[in-house]
Amino acid sequence: MLTRFSRRLIGAHKFSLPDIKTHNIDPKLVPTEAESTKDELMKYLTDMMTIRRLEILADDLYKNEKIRGFCHLSDGQEAIAVGMEAAVTYEDSLITAYRDHGNAYMRGISLDHIFAELFGKASGSSKGKGGSMHFYHKEHSFYGGNGIVGAQCAIGAGLAFALKYKKKPNVALILFGDGASAQGQLYEASNMAELWKLPAIFVCENNLYGMGTPIEKASANLELYTKGHPSPGIKIDGQNILAVRETFHFAKDYALKNGPIWIECATYRYHGHSMSDPGVSYRKRDEITAARAAKDPIQKVKDWLIEKNEATEEELDKMEKNIRKKVLEIANKAKEEPWPDHKELFTDVYGPGRKYFYRNIEFKNSTMF
Amino acid sequence: MQRAATRKFSSLLFGTSPEAPSGVPATRRTMLQSISNAIDITLTKDKTACLFGEDIAFGGVFRVAEGLRQKHGENRVFNTPLCEQGIAGFAIGLSAIGITTIAEIQFADYIFPAFDQIVNEAAKYRYRSGGQFNVGSLLIRAPYGAVDHGALYHSQSPEAYFAHTPGLKVVIPRGPIQAKGLLLASIRDQNPVLFFEPKMLYRSAVADVPNEDYEIPLGKAEILKEGKDITLIGYGLQLVHMEKAMIRAEKELKISCELIDLRTISPLDRETIIDSVKKTGRVLIAHEAPKFGGFAGEIATIINENCFLHLEAPIHRVCGWDTPFPLVFEKMYYPDEHRIFEGIKSTINF
Ligand SMILES: Cc1ncc(C[n+]2csc(CCOP(=O)(O)OP(=O)(O)O)c2C)c(N)n1
Ligand SMILES: [Mg+2]
């Protein structure tokens, strides 16, 4: 199954992957090594740094009331969004919950459209109607961006069925959190997927907390990768981008041949749950600091590049600064974008053929459209 | 949403109700603290009572349960996993054996995964068992409504769905004093009650709430202000906008308005509504939920059936538009002072 990376890449480095846990699958099948080149690593690093800047800036912009609605940041979890996309294509369907900025970026929504959407501007990827929790990209099979915890899982089973039905060589990636693993819908979906051998990857981003509740207080079974039983499951280090990439590459192949598979990615969110949660009332600051120091997914790639003499600290710092500057520029530009027309309040509720009456406070300014 | 609106509201809304005790020791409390106080009283007096929901162990997202776990123990104030259907079903089972059950649904928007349990199980347990079982000791609380920037999934007002279900009661308080009295009455009511709390007012509504245990009866509306030209009917947060519109209308249109807080959506206090409309001949009903199929339609029909010959103008509804709750258009979406004022004006000038 190592078809893709068994080819000798010019200038490739070998990395051995961290230990995994498996359920209902022979661990020997799962990759234990990865190869990667400087170019690849630089690309992953750029993407992860971009997402991190996006999140840190979003934090700022939210506090300045430029971003409204509810906003959930994914810094700390970048390696999952980036590593996963390195193993699949835009033909593979993706659906997630509300912590979706990183996924949106990796599914090819441009930063200007992302910021415009965060601000609720007309040029946003959802015309400013969805905001932070609702990014979508139809051409790139990105089905959102969902507000109701667990709802995306059942929808994901339908996406997987559609791919199989249409005989596409693609899988559905169904993302959810550790907290969401308590929702009944997930198991309804998982059962259907296994019963009908659907090409689905159930991806649990286990960041140890569902809002303010630690996973030990929310799940009787802490081996989340086993919760799809009898579907097989793998638990990996979600902070190691190559582990993510290799495992998803393997899982896609597996799911297409055999049916659903679960991947639990051990990860950590640096920010609070959402912008109204400082994130320190239910976990110790030390815990956050320790997670950052020991397992940061960006630092890991930087270390690799330096270790392998592919880059210097200064080069990487400079790169980070450039990204920071670019992201800020794009955000500032998006601030100047126009607001959606008032009529947009009424559009997209139903399909075409529906007339809407917009009664302005001043009757003479009312419109029928 | 933690730093709720700081606008000034008048004492009319957050003043007392005739059923609440007066001249007794009271404490200045926000609506949130008042709700917490009512739960505290329940847990203290009723040793069977339990409070649970997502993140309740650390107080819940709005901190309603702050301190209650420490005071009453972790067997009585506890976290559930993230599973609304499970929470509701679990609560129904607990209540069926007579335990006083207070379940929190984190936002009213997340009550829909629990909809089946509430509508099919809780509401019909008594009827289908011929009265052998009931879940009268069940109360489900949920913060509802606009919060300034809540967008699609932190803003909805689902009361009409539940009012449509025989067997359920639906209660919505407007201020801290009412929240406490209505909540205590709801917890003790012999029917399953849904208690929707206007989260926008959690911290911004403040009143001197009597310390003692008191109840405000369910199914009884309150006339906040008597008037003779038009009846204004609302509940919860909506009353804030209605009051502003009323003040303006009385001044600019030289009319006198009667303002009614329904307090309970189901069962509905028909008499108070009918008597008022017979007196004024004009009526405006407002709510934040969409107009089509909204609860105002039910009120309008009751008025039509009972006050037809007294009406001087068509019954006027000012409601949320028939769209999902919007992100950037929140201010345009909900029935604010201006839309209600326009509604009053057109009804008066009909
Ligand atoms: C049905 C439903 N219930 C509750 C919520 C509120 N809520 C949003 S996220 C969340 C915690 C989810 O935790 P987890 O699944 O671990 O994902 P994470 O936020 O850690 O990414 C809760 C309780 C919701 N959005 N939908
Ligand atoms: Mg989590």
GROMACS .gro file of N, CA, C and O and ligand atoms in nm, chain A residues 72-73 77 97-99 133 146-152 176-183 185 204-213 215 269 272-274, chain B residues 54-55 61 82-84 105-107 109-113 153-154, ligand 1:
model
  242
   72HIS      N    1  -1.474   2.982   1.638
   72HIS     CA    2  -1.395   2.878   1.703
   72HIS      C    3  -1.263   2.863   1.628
   72HIS      O    4  -1.262   2.845   1.506
   73LEU      N    5  -1.154   2.870   1.701
   73LEU     CA    6  -1.022   2.871   1.638
   73LEU      C    7  -0.955   2.734   1.647
   73LEU      O    8  -0.977   2.659   1.741
   77GLN      N    9  -0.414   2.268   1.602
   77GLN     CA   10  -0.464   2.149   1.533
   77GLN      C   11  -0.433   2.151   1.382
   77GLN      O   12  -0.491   2.076   1.305
   97ALA      N   13  -1.733   2.022   1.153
   97ALA     CA   14  -1.821   2.102   1.239
   97ALA      C   15  -1.784   2.249   1.223
   97ALA      O   16  -1.749   2.293   1.113
   98TYR      N   17  -1.789   2.322   1.331
   98TYR     CA   18  -1.776   2.468   1.328
   98TYR      C   19  -1.631   2.517   1.336
   98TYR      O   20  -1.603   2.632   1.310
   99ARG      N   21  -1.539   2.427   1.376
   99ARG     CA   22  -1.399   2.471   1.389
   99ARG      C   23  -1.335   2.448   1.252
   99ARG      O   24  -1.254   2.360   1.232
  133MET      N   25  -1.858   2.974   1.122
  133MET     CA   26  -1.889   2.832   1.135
  133MET      C   27  -1.933   2.767   1.004
  133MET      O   28  -1.959   2.648   1.001
  146ASN      N   29  -2.055   2.300   1.002
  146ASN     CA   30  -2.187   2.274   1.060
  146ASN      C   31  -2.196   2.319   1.205
  146ASN      O   32  -2.103   2.300   1.282
  147GLY      N   33  -2.311   2.376   1.240
  147GLY     CA   34  -2.328   2.431   1.375
  147GLY      C   35  -2.376   2.329   1.476
  147GLY      O   36  -2.354   2.345   1.596
  148ILE      N   37  -2.443   2.227   1.430
  148ILE     CA   38  -2.502   2.131   1.523
  148ILE      C   39  -2.407   2.013   1.541
  148ILE      O   40  -2.379   1.939   1.447
  149VAL      N   41  -2.356   1.999   1.661
  149VAL     CA   42  -2.254   1.898   1.688
  149VAL      C   43  -2.309   1.759   1.657
  149VAL      O   44  -2.410   1.718   1.715
  150GLY      N   45  -2.244   1.688   1.569
  150GLY     CA   46  -2.283   1.552   1.536
  150GLY      C   47  -2.363   1.543   1.407
  150GLY      O   48  -2.362   1.439   1.341
  151ALA      N   49  -2.429   1.652   1.371
  151ALA     CA   50  -2.514   1.649   1.252
  151ALA      C   51  -2.432   1.616   1.127
  151ALA      O   52  -2.479   1.545   1.038
  152GLN      N   53  -2.309   1.666   1.124
  152GLN     CA   54  -2.226   1.646   1.005
  152GLN      C   55  -2.193   1.498   0.983
  152GLN      O   56  -2.164   1.456   0.871
  176PHE      N   57  -1.512   1.514   1.328
  176PHE     CA   58  -1.587   1.548   1.448
  176PHE      C   59  -1.492   1.552   1.566
  176PHE      O   60  -1.378   1.506   1.557
  177GLY      N   61  -1.538   1.605   1.678
  177GLY     CA   62  -1.452   1.619   1.795
  177GLY      C   63  -1.471   1.506   1.894
  177GLY      O   64  -1.558   1.420   1.878
  178ASP      N   65  -1.388   1.508   1.997
  178ASP     CA   66  -1.402   1.409   2.103
  178ASP      C   67  -1.537   1.423   2.172
  178ASP      O   68  -1.603   1.325   2.204
  179GLY      N   69  -1.579   1.549   2.192
  179GLY     CA   70  -1.709   1.572   2.256
  179GLY      C   71  -1.822   1.518   2.170
  179GLY      O   72  -1.915   1.454   2.219
  180ALA      N   73  -1.810   1.540   2.041
  180ALA     CA   74  -1.913   1.495   1.947
  180ALA      C   75  -1.925   1.343   1.944
  180ALA      O   76  -2.026   1.289   1.901
  181SER      N   77  -1.821   1.274   1.992
  181SER     CA   78  -1.825   1.128   1.986
  181SER      C   79  -1.930   1.072   2.083
  181SER      O   80  -1.948   0.952   2.092
  182ALA      N   81  -2.000   1.160   2.155
  182ALA     CA   82  -2.110   1.115   2.241
  182ALA      C   83  -2.245   1.125   2.170
  182ALA      O   84  -2.345   1.079   2.223
  183GLN      N   85  -2.247   1.188   2.054
  183GLN     CA   86  -2.375   1.210   1.985
  183GLN      C   87  -2.423   1.082   1.917
  183GLN      O   88  -2.347   1.017   1.846
  185GLN      N   89  -2.609   1.042   1.662
  185GLN     CA   90  -2.609   1.046   1.515
  185GLN      C   91  -2.484   0.982   1.456
  185GLN      O   92  -2.486   0.922   1.349
  204CYS      N   93  -1.175   1.161   1.407
  204CYS     CA   94  -1.201   1.224   1.537
  204CYS      C   95  -1.081   1.312   1.573
  204CYS      O   96  -0.970   1.263   1.593
  205GLU      N   97  -1.105   1.442   1.578
  205GLU     CA   98  -1.000   1.533   1.623
  205GLU      C   99  -1.011   1.541   1.774
  205GLU      O  100  -1.092   1.617   1.826
  206ASN      N  101  -0.933   1.460   1.841
  206ASN     CA  102  -0.942   1.455   1.987
  206ASN      C  103  -0.849   1.558   2.050
  206ASN      O  104  -0.730   1.535   2.066
  207ASN      N  105  -0.906   1.672   2.086
  207ASN     CA  106  -0.827   1.777   2.151
  207ASN      C  107  -0.850   1.776   2.301
  207ASN      O  108  -0.825   1.874   2.370
  208LEU      N  109  -0.902   1.666   2.350
  208LEU     CA  110  -0.917   1.636   2.493
  208LEU      C  111  -1.034   1.706   2.562
  208LEU      O  112  -1.070   1.670   2.673
  209TYR      N  113  -1.093   1.804   2.497
  209TYR     CA  114  -1.205   1.875   2.560
  209TYR      C  115  -1.319   1.898   2.462
  209TYR      O  116  -1.295   1.929   2.345
  210GLY      N  117  -1.439   1.885   2.514
  210GLY     CA  118  -1.556   1.932   2.442
  210GLY      C  119  -1.601   2.053   2.520
  210GLY      O  120  -1.646   2.040   2.635
  211MET      N  121  -1.582   2.170   2.466
  211MET     CA  122  -1.606   2.293   2.539
  211MET      C  123  -1.528   2.288   2.671
  211MET      O  124  -1.407   2.273   2.667
  212GLY      N  125  -1.595   2.291   2.787
  212GLY     CA  126  -1.520   2.291   2.913
  212GLY      C  127  -1.513   2.153   2.978
  212GLY      O  128  -1.470   2.142   3.093
  213THR      N  129  -1.556   2.051   2.905
  213THR     CA  130  -1.564   1.919   2.966
  213THR      C  131  -1.455   1.827   2.912
  213THR      O  132  -1.448   1.802   2.792
  215ILE      N  133  -1.253   1.494   2.815
  215ILE     CA  134  -1.305   1.373   2.753
  215ILE      C  135  -1.332   1.263   2.856
  215ILE      O  136  -1.428   1.187   2.843
  269ARG      N  137  -0.612   2.203   2.132
  269ARG     CA  138  -0.646   2.338   2.085
  269ARG      C  139  -0.586   2.440   2.181
  269ARG      O  140  -0.600   2.428   2.301
  272GLY      N  141  -0.932   2.899   2.364
  272GLY     CA  142  -1.050   2.846   2.431
  272GLY      C  143  -1.143   2.785   2.329
  272GLY      O  144  -1.118   2.788   2.209
  273HIS      N  145  -1.253   2.730   2.377
  273HIS     CA  146  -1.347   2.664   2.286
  273HIS      C  147  -1.397   2.759   2.178
  273HIS      O  148  -1.395   2.730   2.060
  274SER      N  149  -1.448   2.873   2.224
  274SER     CA  150  -1.492   2.976   2.129
  274SER      C  151  -1.446   3.108   2.188
  274SER      O  152  -1.380   3.110   2.291
  423GLU      N  153  -2.495   1.976   2.950
  423GLU     CA  154  -2.358   1.985   2.899
  423GLU      C  155  -2.281   2.093   2.972
  423GLU      O  156  -2.331   2.205   2.987
  424ASP      N  157  -2.164   2.060   3.019
  424ASP     CA  158  -2.072   2.154   3.086
  424ASP      C  159  -2.126   2.211   3.217
  424ASP      O  160  -2.075   2.311   3.268
  430VAL      N  161  -2.234   2.698   3.017
  430VAL     CA  162  -2.171   2.805   2.937
  430VAL      C  163  -2.207   2.944   2.987
  430VAL      O  164  -2.127   3.036   2.977
  451LEU      N  165  -2.220   1.520   2.549
  451LEU     CA  166  -2.281   1.606   2.448
  451LEU      C  167  -2.381   1.523   2.367
  451LEU      O  168  -2.343   1.464   2.265
  452CYS      N  169  -2.504   1.517   2.414
  452CYS     CA  170  -2.601   1.428   2.348
  452CYS      C  171  -2.742   1.466   2.388
  452CYS      O  172  -2.798   1.411   2.481
  453GLU      N  173  -2.800   1.563   2.318
  453GLU     CA  174  -2.928   1.618   2.360
  453GLU      C  175  -3.041   1.516   2.364
  453GLU      O  176  -3.125   1.520   2.453
  474ILE      N  177  -3.058   2.239   2.826
  474ILE     CA  178  -3.011   2.228   2.688
  474ILE      C  179  -2.934   2.357   2.665
  474ILE      O  180  -2.986   2.467   2.687
  475GLN      N  181  -2.809   2.342   2.622
  475GLN     CA  182  -2.716   2.455   2.624
  475GLN      C  183  -2.765   2.580   2.551
  475GLN      O  184  -2.748   2.691   2.599
  476PHE      N  185  -2.824   2.562   2.436
  476PHE     CA  186  -2.889   2.670   2.362
  476PHE      C  187  -3.019   2.611   2.307
  476PHE      O  188  -3.022   2.493   2.271
  478ASP      N  189  -3.129   2.637   2.031
  478ASP     CA  190  -3.099   2.585   1.897
  478ASP      C  191  -3.064   2.436   1.899
  478ASP      O  192  -3.073   2.369   1.798
  479TYR      N  193  -3.015   2.388   2.013
  479TYR     CA  194  -2.971   2.248   2.022
  479TYR      C  195  -3.077   2.159   2.083
  479TYR      O  196  -3.050   2.045   2.119
  480ILE      N  197  -3.199   2.212   2.093
  480ILE     CA  198  -3.307   2.130   2.148
  480ILE      C  199  -3.362   2.038   2.040
  480ILE      O  200  -3.427   1.938   2.069
  481PHE      N  201  -3.331   2.071   1.914
  481PHE     CA  202  -3.389   1.990   1.807
  481PHE      C  203  -3.342   1.844   1.806
  481PHE      O  204  -3.422   1.756   1.778
  482PRO      N  205  -3.216   1.815   1.836
  482PRO     CA  206  -3.182   1.672   1.849
  482PRO      C  207  -3.264   1.603   1.959
  482PRO      O  208  -3.278   1.481   1.958
  522TYR      N  209  -2.723   2.958   1.460
  522TYR     CA  210  -2.738   2.849   1.556
  522TYR      C  211  -2.718   2.890   1.702
  522TYR      O  212  -2.693   2.805   1.786
  523HIS      N  213  -2.724   3.018   1.729
  523HIS     CA  214  -2.720   3.060   1.869
  523HIS      C  215  -2.827   3.166   1.894
  523HIS      O  216  -2.809   3.254   1.976
  720LIG     C1  217  -2.626   1.970   1.913
  720LIG     C2  218  -2.532   2.067   1.976
  720LIG     N1  219  -2.518   2.067   2.110
  720LIG     C3  220  -2.436   2.154   2.169
  720LIG     C4  221  -2.365   2.243   2.096
  720LIG     C5  222  -2.274   2.343   2.165
  720LIG     N2  223  -2.137   2.301   2.147
  720LIG     C6  224  -2.068   2.347   2.042
  720LIG     S1  225  -1.920   2.278   2.034
  720LIG     C7  226  -1.940   2.189   2.171
  720LIG     C8  227  -1.830   2.101   2.217
  720LIG     C9  228  -1.782   2.010   2.111
  720LIG     O1  229  -1.663   1.950   2.146
  720LIG     P1  230  -1.582   1.859   2.047
  720LIG     O2  231  -1.675   1.771   1.972
  720LIG     O3  232  -1.476   1.793   2.126
  720LIG     O4  233  -1.518   1.956   1.940
  720LIG     P2  234  -1.413   2.073   1.964
  720LIG     O5  235  -1.492   2.195   1.996
  720LIG     O6  236  -1.321   2.032   2.070
  720LIG     O7  237  -1.346   2.092   1.832
  720LIG    C10  238  -2.066   2.213   2.224
  720LIG    C11  239  -2.117   2.154   2.348
  720LIG    C12  240  -2.385   2.242   1.956
  720LIG     N3  241  -2.322   2.328   1.876
  720LIG     N4  242  -2.467   2.153   1.899
   0.00000   0.00000   0.00000
